[in-house]
PDB file of C-alpha atoms and ligand atoms in Angstrom:
ATOM      1  CA  MET A  29     -27.090  39.879  33.676  1.00 39.00           C
ATOM      2  CA  SER A  30     -28.971  40.762  36.045  1.00 44.00           C
ATOM      3  CA  GLY A  31     -32.867  42.135  36.284  1.00 54.00           C
ATOM      4  CA  ILE A  32     -31.998  45.737  38.513  1.00 68.00           C
ATOM      5  CA  GLY A  33     -29.606  47.941  38.059  1.00 69.00           C
ATOM      6  CA  GLN A  34     -25.817  47.928  38.741  1.00 93.00           C
ATOM      7  CA  SER A  35     -25.931  50.749  41.650  1.00 96.00           C
ATOM      8  CA  ILE A  36     -28.698  50.510  43.869  1.00 97.00           C
ATOM      9  CA  VAL A  37     -29.999  52.740  47.142  1.00 97.00           C
ATOM     10  CA  VAL A  38     -31.442  50.823  49.932  1.00 98.00           C
ATOM     11  CA  THR A  39     -33.962  53.271  51.021  1.00 97.00           C
ATOM     12  CA  SER A  40     -37.078  53.729  52.979  1.00 95.00           C
ATOM     13  CA  GLY A  41     -38.118  57.193  54.181  1.00 85.00           C
ATOM     14  CA  LYS A  42     -38.918  55.437  57.759  1.00 88.00           C
ATOM     15  CA  GLY A  43     -36.299  54.631  60.026  1.00 90.00           C
ATOM     16  CA  GLY A  44     -35.487  51.137  61.278  1.00 94.00           C
ATOM     17  CA  THR A  45     -37.228  49.251  58.893  1.00 96.00           C
ATOM     18  CA  GLY A  46     -33.816  46.872  58.445  1.00 97.00           C
ATOM     19  CA  LYS A  47     -32.266  48.841  55.713  1.00 97.00           C
ATOM     20  CA  THR A  48     -28.231  48.790  57.139  1.00 97.00           C
ATOM     21  CA  THR A  49     -29.530  44.645  58.116  1.00 97.00           C
ATOM     22  CA  CYS A  50     -30.747  44.051  54.417  1.00 98.00           C
ATOM     23  CA  THR A  51     -27.775  45.959  52.600  1.00 98.00           C
ATOM     24  CA  ALA A  52     -24.999  43.863  54.184  1.00 97.00           C
ATOM     25  CA  ALA A  53     -27.033  40.576  54.271  1.00 97.00           C
ATOM     26  CA  ILE A  54     -28.100  41.013  50.374  1.00 98.00           C
ATOM     27  CA  ALA A  55     -24.420  42.633  49.517  1.00 98.00           C
ATOM     28  CA  SER A  56     -23.070  39.245  51.069  1.00 97.00           C
ATOM     29  CA  CYS A  57     -25.270  36.649  49.326  1.00 97.00           C
ATOM     30  CA  LEU A  58     -24.180  38.385  45.846  1.00 97.00           C
ATOM     31  CA  ALA A  59     -20.594  37.978  46.776  1.00 97.00           C
ATOM     32  CA  GLY A  60     -21.367  34.541  47.817  1.00 96.00           C
ATOM     33  CA  LEU A  61     -22.984  34.051  44.440  1.00 97.00           C
ATOM     34  CA  GLY A  62     -19.654  35.083  42.629  1.00 97.00           C
ATOM     35  CA  ARG A  63     -20.357  38.667  41.968  1.00 97.00           C
ATOM     36  CA  ARG A  64     -17.912  41.766  42.738  1.00 97.00           C
ATOM     37  CA  VAL A  65     -19.864  43.669  45.188  1.00 98.00           C
ATOM     38  CA  LEU A  66     -19.212  47.123  46.790  1.00 98.00           C
ATOM     39  CA  VAL A  67     -21.357  48.379  49.464  1.00 98.00           C
ATOM     40  CA  ILE A  68     -21.379  52.394  50.431  1.00 98.00           C
ATOM     41  CA  ASP A  69     -22.609  53.180  53.601  1.00 98.00           C
ATOM     42  CA  GLY A  70     -24.636  56.738  53.125  1.00 97.00           C
ATOM     43  CA  ASP A  71     -25.552  57.354  56.891  1.00 95.00           C
ATOM     44  CA  ILE A  72     -23.149  60.087  57.233  1.00 95.00           C
ATOM     45  CA  GLY A  73     -23.075  60.677  60.783  1.00 91.00           C
ATOM     46  CA  LEU A  74     -24.763  57.529  62.284  1.00 92.00           C
ATOM     47  CA  ARG A  75     -22.982  54.981  60.359  1.00 94.00           C
ATOM     48  CA  ASN A  76     -23.541  51.081  61.590  1.00 93.00           C
ATOM     49  CA  LEU A  77     -22.818  49.262  58.273  1.00 96.00           C
ATOM     50  CA  ASP A  78     -19.194  48.420  59.252  1.00 96.00           C
ATOM     51  CA  LEU A  79     -20.688  47.141  62.446  1.00 95.00           C
ATOM     52  CA  VAL A  80     -23.034  44.732  61.362  1.00 96.00           C
ATOM     53  CA  LEU A  81     -20.732  43.622  58.905  1.00 96.00           C
ATOM     54  CA  GLY A  82     -17.989  42.943  61.464  1.00 95.00           C
ATOM     55  CA  MET A  83     -15.460  45.165  59.467  1.00 96.00           C
ATOM     56  CA  ASN A  84     -15.655  47.970  62.161  1.00 92.00           C
ATOM     57  CA  GLU A  85     -12.125  47.463  63.181  1.00 91.00           C
ATOM     58  CA  GLN A  86     -10.862  47.800  59.599  1.00 90.00           C
ATOM     59  CA  VAL A  87     -12.114  50.850  58.584  1.00 93.00           C
ATOM     60  CA  PRO A  88      -8.889  54.010  59.116  1.00 92.00           C
ATOM     61  CA  PHE A  89     -10.968  55.847  56.384  1.00 96.00           C
ATOM     62  CA  ASP A  90     -14.044  57.025  54.411  1.00 97.00           C
ATOM     63  CA  TYR A  91     -15.191  58.702  51.779  1.00 97.00           C
ATOM     64  CA  ASN A  92     -14.564  62.119  53.191  1.00 97.00           C
ATOM     65  CA  ASP A  93     -11.036  61.298  53.365  1.00 97.00           C
ATOM     66  CA  VAL A  94     -11.080  60.674  49.967  1.00 97.00           C
ATOM     67  CA  ILE A  95     -12.621  63.719  49.098  1.00 97.00           C
ATOM     68  CA  GLN A  96     -10.485  65.691  51.490  1.00 96.00           C
ATOM     69  CA  GLY A  97      -7.355  64.284  50.072  1.00 97.00           C
ATOM     70  CA  ARG A  98      -5.852  62.819  52.832  1.00 96.00           C
ATOM     71  CA  CYS A  99      -6.370  59.177  51.406  1.00 97.00           C
ATOM     72  CA  THR A 100      -7.113  57.491  48.135  1.00 97.00           C
ATOM     73  CA  LEU A 101      -9.975  55.983  46.914  1.00 97.00           C
ATOM     74  CA  ASN A 102      -7.953  52.822  46.848  1.00 96.00           C
ATOM     75  CA  ASP A 103      -7.212  53.352  50.445  1.00 97.00           C
ATOM     76  CA  ALA A 104     -10.862  53.843  51.885  1.00 97.00           C
ATOM     77  CA  ILE A 105     -11.961  50.739  50.548  1.00 98.00           C
ATOM     78  CA  VAL A 106     -11.394  47.874  52.372  1.00 97.00           C
ATOM     79  CA  SER A 107     -12.021  44.153  51.596  1.00 97.00           C
ATOM     80  CA  HIS A 108     -14.120  41.808  53.698  1.00 97.00           C
ATOM     81  CA  ARG A 109     -11.243  39.570  55.404  1.00 96.00           C
ATOM     82  CA  LYS A 110     -14.007  36.674  55.740  1.00 96.00           C
ATOM     83  CA  ILE A 111     -16.783  37.019  52.872  1.00 97.00           C
ATOM     84  CA  LYS A 112     -14.936  37.359  49.368  1.00 97.00           C
ATOM     85  CA  ARG A 113     -15.585  39.600  46.849  1.00 98.00           C
ATOM     86  CA  LEU A 114     -17.407  41.964  49.621  1.00 98.00           C
ATOM     87  CA  SER A 115     -15.729  45.429  49.837  1.00 98.00           C
ATOM     88  CA  LEU A 116     -17.176  48.535  52.047  1.00 98.00           C
ATOM     89  CA  LEU A 117     -16.400  51.752  51.616  1.00 98.00           C
ATOM     90  CA  ALA A 118     -17.595  53.649  55.069  1.00 97.00           C
ATOM     91  CA  ALA A 119     -19.364  57.130  55.634  1.00 97.00           C
ATOM     92  CA  PRO A 120     -17.674  59.651  57.444  1.00 96.00           C
ATOM     93  CA  MET A 121     -18.923  60.534  61.346  1.00 95.00           C
ATOM     94  CA  SER A 122     -17.873  63.905  61.857  1.00 92.00           C
ATOM     95  CA  ILE A 123     -19.481  65.738  59.131  1.00 94.00           C
ATOM     96  CA  MET A 124     -22.892  66.678  58.007  1.00 92.00           C
ATOM     97  CA  PRO A 125     -24.625  64.982  54.655  1.00 93.00           C
ATOM     98  CA  GLY A 126     -24.939  68.613  53.292  1.00 93.00           C
ATOM     99  CA  ASP A 127     -20.806  69.142  53.325  1.00 95.00           C
ATOM    100  CA  ILE A 128     -20.854  66.586  50.474  1.00 96.00           C
ATOM    101  CA  GLU A 129     -21.489  67.884  47.403  1.00 95.00           C
ATOM    102  CA  PRO A 130     -23.694  65.543  45.100  1.00 96.00           C
ATOM    103  CA  GLN A 131     -21.579  65.601  42.378  1.00 96.00           C
ATOM    104  CA  VAL A 132     -18.584  64.356  44.226  1.00 97.00           C
ATOM    105  CA  PHE A 133     -20.801  61.468  45.683  1.00 96.00           C
ATOM    106  CA  ARG A 134     -21.702  60.977  42.224  1.00 96.00           C
ATOM    107  CA  ALA A 135     -18.236  61.400  41.097  1.00 96.00           C
ATOM    108  CA  ILE A 136     -17.429  58.543  43.534  1.00 96.00           C
ATOM    109  CA  MET A 137     -19.689  56.441  41.748  1.00 96.00           C
ATOM    110  CA  ARG A 138     -18.766  56.804  38.640  1.00 95.00           C
ATOM    111  CA  ALA A 139     -14.834  56.031  39.672  1.00 95.00           C
ATOM    112  CA  VAL A 140     -16.036  52.524  41.373  1.00 96.00           C
ATOM    113  CA  LYS A 141     -18.809  51.185  38.754  1.00 95.00           C
ATOM    114  CA  PRO A 142     -16.263  49.439  36.221  1.00 94.00           C
ATOM    115  CA  PHE A 143     -14.956  47.477  39.160  1.00 95.00           C
ATOM    116  CA  TYR A 144     -17.856  45.932  41.096  1.00 97.00           C
ATOM    117  CA  ASP A 145     -21.023  44.094  39.584  1.00 97.00           C
ATOM    118  CA  TYR A 146     -23.410  45.606  41.853  1.00 97.00           C
ATOM    119  CA  VAL A 147     -22.669  48.958  44.411  1.00 97.00           C
ATOM    120  CA  LEU A 148     -25.500  49.180  46.910  1.00 98.00           C
ATOM    121  CA  ILE A 149     -25.846  52.101  48.988  1.00 98.00           C
ATOM    122  CA  ASP A 150     -27.215  51.940  52.394  1.00 98.00           C
ATOM    123  CA  CYS A 151     -29.475  55.220  52.728  1.00 96.00           C
ATOM    124  CA  ALA A 152     -30.083  57.038  56.224  1.00 95.00           C
ATOM    125  CA  ALA A 153     -33.524  57.511  57.184  1.00 93.00           C
ATOM    126  CA  GLY A 154     -35.639  60.498  56.309  1.00 90.00           C
ATOM    127  CA  LEU A 155     -36.082  61.952  52.453  1.00 91.00           C
ATOM    128  CA  ASP A 156     -33.729  64.943  52.798  1.00 92.00           C
ATOM    129  CA  THR A 157     -30.458  65.562  52.005  1.00 94.00           C
ATOM    130  CA  ALA A 158     -28.806  62.233  53.055  1.00 95.00           C
ATOM    131  CA  PHE A 159     -31.519  60.962  50.788  1.00 96.00           C
ATOM    132  CA  GLN A 160     -30.740  63.187  47.807  1.00 95.00           C
ATOM    133  CA  LEU A 161     -27.323  62.430  48.253  1.00 96.00           C
ATOM    134  CA  ALA A 162     -27.615  58.509  47.720  1.00 97.00           C
ATOM    135  CA  ALA A 163     -30.395  57.887  45.754  1.00 97.00           C
ATOM    136  CA  GLY A 164     -28.979  60.498  43.427  1.00 96.00           C
ATOM    137  CA  ALA A 165     -26.018  58.733  42.911  1.00 96.00           C
ATOM    138  CA  ALA A 166     -28.165  55.164  41.875  1.00 97.00           C
ATOM    139  CA  GLU A 167     -29.738  53.363  39.180  1.00 95.00           C
ATOM    140  CA  SER A 168     -32.153  51.817  40.876  1.00 96.00           C
ATOM    141  CA  ALA A 169     -33.751  51.420  44.512  1.00 97.00           C
ATOM    142  CA  ILE A 170     -34.980  48.378  46.955  1.00 97.00           C
ATOM    143  CA  LEU A 171     -37.395  50.045  49.578  1.00 97.00           C
ATOM    144  CA  VAL A 172     -37.532  48.350  52.904  1.00 97.00           C
ATOM    145  CA  ALA A 173     -40.745  48.433  54.760  1.00 96.00           C
ATOM    146  CA  ASN A 174     -42.557  46.551  57.511  1.00 94.00           C
ATOM    147  CA  THR A 175     -46.149  45.090  57.567  1.00 91.00           C
ATOM    148  CA  GLU A 176     -47.037  48.593  59.394  1.00 90.00           C
ATOM    149  CA  LEU A 177     -49.086  51.167  57.893  1.00 89.00           C
ATOM    150  CA  VAL A 178     -46.612  54.082  58.445  1.00 91.00           C
ATOM    151  CA  SER A 179     -43.983  52.336  57.217  1.00 93.00           C
ATOM    152  CA  LEU A 180     -45.434  51.394  53.873  1.00 93.00           C
ATOM    153  CA  ARG A 181     -46.912  54.828  53.319  1.00 92.00           C
ATOM    154  CA  ASP A 182     -43.506  56.364  53.767  1.00 94.00           C
ATOM    155  CA  ALA A 183     -42.374  53.613  51.151  1.00 95.00           C
ATOM    156  CA  ALA A 184     -44.730  55.056  49.000  1.00 94.00           C
ATOM    157  CA  ARG A 185     -43.788  58.641  49.504  1.00 95.00           C
ATOM    158  CA  THR A 186     -40.267  57.504  48.983  1.00 96.00           C
ATOM    159  CA  HIS A 187     -41.209  55.859  45.972  1.00 96.00           C
ATOM    160  CA  GLN A 188     -42.804  59.070  44.392  1.00 95.00           C
ATOM    161  CA  LEU A 189     -39.575  61.038  45.264  1.00 96.00           C
ATOM    162  CA  LEU A 190     -37.525  58.550  43.654  1.00 97.00           C
ATOM    163  CA  ARG A 191     -39.582  58.720  40.420  1.00 95.00           C
ATOM    164  CA  GLU A 192     -38.995  62.437  40.466  1.00 95.00           C
ATOM    165  CA  MET A 193     -35.501  61.653  40.662  1.00 95.00           C
ATOM    166  CA  ASN A 194     -35.806  59.322  37.233  1.00 95.00           C
ATOM    167  CA  ILE A 195     -35.273  56.081  39.179  1.00 95.00           C
ATOM    168  CA  THR A 196     -37.859  54.204  37.876  1.00 90.00           C
ATOM    169  CA  ASP A 197     -36.753  50.466  38.982  1.00 94.00           C
ATOM    170  CA  CYS A 198     -37.551  50.593  42.470  1.00 95.00           C
ATOM    171  CA  ARG A 199     -38.399  47.236  44.286  1.00 96.00           C
ATOM    172  CA  LEU A 200     -39.853  46.410  47.739  1.00 96.00           C
ATOM    173  CA  ILE A 201     -38.529  44.029  50.310  1.00 96.00           C
ATOM    174  CA  ILE A 202     -40.990  43.456  53.188  1.00 95.00           C
ATOM    175  CA  ASN A 203     -39.253  43.089  56.382  1.00 97.00           C
ATOM    176  CA  ARG A 204     -39.816  41.055  59.544  1.00 96.00           C
ATOM    177  CA  LEU A 205     -42.961  39.427  58.587  1.00 93.00           C
ATOM    178  CA  ARG A 206     -44.723  38.263  61.402  1.00 92.00           C
ATOM    179  CA  PRO A 207     -46.880  35.676  59.975  1.00 89.00           C
ATOM    180  CA  HIS A 208     -49.406  35.293  63.155  1.00 89.00           C
ATOM    181  CA  GLN A 209     -50.151  38.910  62.727  1.00 86.00           C
ATOM    182  CA  ILE A 210     -50.776  38.872  59.216  1.00 86.00           C
ATOM    183  CA  LYS A 211     -53.482  35.596  59.900  1.00 85.00           C
ATOM    184  CA  ALA A 212     -54.687  38.158  62.645  1.00 84.00           C
ATOM    185  CA  GLY A 213     -55.339  40.870  60.445  1.00 84.00           C
ATOM    186  CA  GLU A 214     -53.470  43.023  62.604  1.00 85.00           C
ATOM    187  CA  ALA A 215     -50.976  44.102  59.959  1.00 87.00           C
ATOM    188  CA  ALA A 216     -50.729  44.472  56.268  1.00 86.00           C
ATOM    189  CA  ASN A 217     -51.036  41.314  54.303  1.00 87.00           C
ATOM    190  CA  ILE A 218     -48.881  40.998  51.023  1.00 88.00           C
ATOM    191  CA  ASP A 219     -50.885  42.270  48.652  1.00 88.00           C
ATOM    192  CA  GLU A 220     -52.019  45.104  51.022  1.00 87.00           C
ATOM    193  CA  ALA A 221     -48.527  46.147  51.780  1.00 89.00           C
ATOM    194  CA  MET A 222     -47.547  46.054  48.165  1.00 90.00           C
ATOM    195  CA  ASP A 223     -50.766  48.042  47.123  1.00 89.00           C
ATOM    196  CA  ILE A 224     -49.934  50.654  49.950  1.00 89.00           C
ATOM    197  CA  ALA A 225     -46.775  51.384  48.774  1.00 90.00           C
ATOM    198  CA  GLY A 226     -47.473  50.516  45.124  1.00 90.00           C
ATOM    199  CA  LEU A 227     -44.362  49.084  44.425  1.00 92.00           C
ATOM    200  CA  PRO A 228     -43.585  45.215  42.966  1.00 92.00           C
ATOM    201  CA  LEU A 229     -41.947  42.876  45.647  1.00 93.00           C
ATOM    202  CA  LEU A 230     -38.629  41.722  45.432  1.00 95.00           C
ATOM    203  CA  GLY A 231     -38.925  39.459  48.649  1.00 94.00           C
ATOM    204  CA  LEU A 232     -39.961  38.869  51.969  1.00 94.00           C
ATOM    205  CA  VAL A 233     -37.890  38.576  54.971  1.00 96.00           C
ATOM    206  CA  PRO A 234     -39.260  36.910  58.484  1.00 95.00           C
ATOM    207  CA  GLU A 235     -38.689  38.301  62.050  1.00 96.00           C
ATOM    208  CA  ASP A 236     -35.670  36.300  63.161  1.00 96.00           C
ATOM    209  CA  GLU A 237     -33.657  37.331  66.173  1.00 96.00           C
ATOM    210  CA  THR A 238     -30.648  35.932  64.905  1.00 96.00           C
ATOM    211  CA  VAL A 239     -30.770  38.777  62.601  1.00 96.00           C
ATOM    212  CA  ILE A 240     -30.339  41.148  66.343  1.00 94.00           C
ATOM    213  CA  ALA A 241     -28.293  38.840  67.731  1.00 94.00           C
ATOM    214  CA  CYS A 242     -25.330  38.713  64.841  1.00 94.00           C
ATOM    215  CA  ALA A 243     -25.768  42.454  64.798  1.00 92.00           C
ATOM    216  CA  ASN A 244     -24.932  42.801  68.259  1.00 93.00           C
ATOM    217  CA  HIS A 245     -21.948  40.324  67.876  1.00 92.00           C
ATOM    218  CA  THR A 246     -21.056  41.845  64.690  1.00 92.00           C
ATOM    219  CA  THR A 247     -21.332  38.391  62.866  1.00 93.00           C
ATOM    220  CA  PRO A 248     -22.499  38.927  59.430  1.00 94.00           C
ATOM    221  CA  LEU A 249     -25.551  36.808  59.079  1.00 94.00           C
ATOM    222  CA  VAL A 250     -24.504  34.958  56.122  1.00 91.00           C
ATOM    223  CA  LEU A 251     -21.617  33.579  58.361  1.00 92.00           C
ATOM    224  CA  GLN A 252     -24.390  32.388  60.788  1.00 90.00           C
ATOM    225  CA  GLY A 253     -25.131  28.950  58.902  1.00 87.00           C
ATOM    226  CA  LYS A 254     -28.488  28.122  58.034  1.00 92.00           C
ATOM    227  CA  THR A 255     -31.309  31.239  59.242  1.00 94.00           C
ATOM    228  CA  ALA A 256     -34.889  31.929  58.010  1.00 94.00           C
ATOM    229  CA  ALA A 257     -33.633  35.711  57.062  1.00 96.00           C
ATOM    230  CA  GLY A 258     -30.753  34.634  55.765  1.00 96.00           C
ATOM    231  CA  LEU A 259     -32.235  31.661  53.424  1.00 95.00           C
ATOM    232  CA  ALA A 260     -34.789  34.792  52.350  1.00 96.00           C
ATOM    233  CA  PHE A 261     -31.871  37.193  51.677  1.00 97.00           C
ATOM    234  CA  LEU A 262     -30.291  34.652  49.511  1.00 96.00           C
ATOM    235  CA  ASN A 263     -33.364  34.132  47.479  1.00 96.00           C
ATOM    236  CA  ILE A 264     -33.487  38.019  46.978  1.00 96.00           C
ATOM    237  CA  ALA A 265     -29.600  37.927  45.904  1.00 97.00           C
ATOM    238  CA  LYS A 266     -30.736  35.272  43.514  1.00 96.00           C
ATOM    239  CA  ARG A 267     -33.610  37.680  42.138  1.00 95.00           C
ATOM    240  CA  ILE A 268     -31.324  40.575  42.072  1.00 95.00           C
ATOM    241  CA  ASP A 269     -29.213  38.810  39.951  1.00 95.00           C
ATOM    242  CA  GLY A 270     -31.493  37.969  37.372  1.00 92.00           C
ATOM    243  CA  GLN A 271     -32.506  34.472  38.727  1.00 93.00           C
ATOM    244  CA  THR A 272     -35.959  33.061  38.970  1.00 92.00           C
ATOM    245  CA  VAL A 273     -37.037  32.035  42.740  1.00 91.00           C
ATOM    246  CA  GLN A 274     -40.453  31.538  43.695  1.00 87.00           C
ATOM    247  CA  LEU A 275     -41.957  33.772  46.109  1.00 81.00           C
ATOM    248  CA  PRO A 276     -43.299  31.789  49.689  1.00 74.00           C
ATOM    249  CA  LYS A 277     -46.730  30.588  49.664  1.00 69.00           C
ATOM    250  CA  LYS A 278     -49.235  33.048  50.278  1.00 67.00           C
ATOM    251  CA  ILE A 279     -49.753  33.497  54.289  1.00 65.00           C
ATOM    252  CA  LYS A 280     -53.648  32.891  54.895  1.00 63.00           C
ATOM    253  CA  SER A 281     -55.063  35.829  56.092  1.00 64.00           C
ATOM    254  CA  SER A 282     -57.670  38.035  56.607  1.00 65.00           C
ATOM    255  CA  PRO A 283     -58.040  41.800  55.573  1.00 68.00           C
ATOM    256  CA  SER A 284     -55.912  43.666  58.101  1.00 68.00           C
ATOM    257  CA  ARG A 285     -58.038  46.211  60.099  1.00 66.00           C
ATOM    258  CA  PHE A 286     -55.965  49.398  58.201  1.00 62.00           C
ATOM    259  CA  VAL A 287     -58.104  52.367  57.090  1.00 59.00           C
ATOM    260  CA  MET A 288     -56.169  52.478  53.646  1.00 59.00           C
ATOM    261  CA  PRO A 289     -54.885  55.745  53.060  1.00 59.00           C
ATOM    262  CA  LYS A 290     -56.588  57.426  50.034  1.00 61.00           C
ATOM    263  CA  LYS A 291     -54.152  57.149  46.650  1.00 57.00           C
ATOM    264  CA  LYS A 292     -53.298  60.548  45.255  1.00 54.00           C
ATOM    265  CA  ASP A 293     -52.637  60.661  41.596  1.00 50.00           C
TER     266      ASP A 293
HETATM  267  P1  ADP B  12     -32.147  50.711  59.427  1.00 86.33           P
HETATM  268  O1  ADP B  12     -30.872  50.723  58.903  1.00 86.33           O
HETATM  269  O2  ADP B  12     -33.513  50.503  58.650  1.00 86.33           O
HETATM  270  O3  ADP B  12     -32.393  51.943  60.295  1.00 86.33           O
HETATM  271  P2  ADP B  12     -31.427  48.267  60.898  1.00 86.33           P
HETATM  272  O4  ADP B  12     -31.402  47.356  59.735  1.00 86.33           O
HETATM  273  O5  ADP B  12     -30.631  48.732  61.423  1.00 86.33           O
HETATM  274  O6  ADP B  12     -32.594  49.607  60.030  1.00 86.33           O
HETATM  275  O7  ADP B  12     -32.503  47.835  61.928  1.00 86.33           O
HETATM  276  C1  ADP B  12     -33.147  48.397  62.650  1.00 86.33           C
HETATM  277  C2  ADP B  12     -33.206  46.599  64.034  1.00 86.33           C
HETATM  278  O8  ADP B  12     -34.379  45.861  63.554  1.00 86.33           O
HETATM  279  C3  ADP B  12     -31.796  46.335  64.382  1.00 86.33           C
HETATM  280  O9  ADP B  12     -31.687  45.970  65.340  1.00 86.33           O
HETATM  281  C4  ADP B  12     -31.804  45.264  63.253  1.00 86.33           C
HETATM  282  O10 ADP B  12     -30.848  44.361  63.939  1.00 86.33           O
HETATM  283  C5  ADP B  12     -33.222  44.397  63.327  1.00 86.33           C
HETATM  284  N1  ADP B  12     -33.699  43.785  62.305  1.00 86.33           N
HETATM  285  C6  ADP B  12     -33.673  44.438  60.965  1.00 86.33           C
HETATM  286  N2  ADP B  12     -34.515  43.172  60.380  1.00 86.33           N
HETATM  287  C7  ADP B  12     -34.901  41.904  61.167  1.00 86.33           C
HETATM  288  C8  ADP B  12     -35.565  41.157  61.028  1.00 86.33           C
HETATM  289  N3  ADP B  12     -35.679  40.365  59.849  1.00 86.33           N
HETATM  290  N4  ADP B  12     -35.563  39.969  62.120  1.00 86.33           N
HETATM  291  C9  ADP B  12     -35.269  40.755  63.407  1.00 86.33           C
HETATM  292  N5  ADP B  12     -34.856  41.924  63.556  1.00 86.33           N
HETATM  293  C10 ADP B  12     -34.309  42.402  62.338  1.00 86.33           C
HETATM  294 MG1   MG B  13     -29.500  51.796  58.861  1.00 86.33          MG
END
């Protein structure tokens, strides 16, 4: 059915690039396209996917409660009240990522997969235990970067680690795109971004202040009506689901003033 695997880790290396935003919005759009979708918060100790989806009042249990036998997986998976076919499995707040065994996390993934068309894991920043845990349970990856050199180089490093974990289907979302910066050569243009990250492009998401307002009001972006970022996420969801959707016209740009990092083989 789809062009990408059924279990997808949304990652980046760097913090604050928009992983949680992308996970919530893409999952909501996939559900809107008729798919059954589960999102798992992989940010143990610092979860906020429940907030961005407006489900923070709705999650009495997390997956550590399941692991510790305090509830069943069914008790811990919560359906969204307003977005049909979308469910959330929340992360524990009071333990460390290293407290969860990778094989136990993988077993949770195996148990949930038959019931969903897509399972998206919102990964924590960094490349250590939490990343290994989340990526170790996924078949494919979405890397979220901005047009800043540090973010793109972190995406490249993350991609390298994913390949070493045999996750070969990895795609890039460039988030918080600011065309005026690209035109002025102050940010990487799309070709440069793909080149530095070394990844095929899944989609471009513009900087859109509605995203921040929605997060602050715990309103899912898809329930906000038509927004520029919302439309971009819908196109991304369609591509994930195997549809062909044209990318926006290239932004006319000068080459950025970055010193391009040297590539290692
Ligand atoms: P991460 O999960 O990678 O740490 P978040 O999804 O929490 O990143 O996003 C970091 C911040 O950037 C949040 O305040 C979020 O609302 C904001 N943000 C993310 N994407 C966009 C966008 N396209 N336009 C404007 N703000 C955005
Ligand atoms: Mg996050």
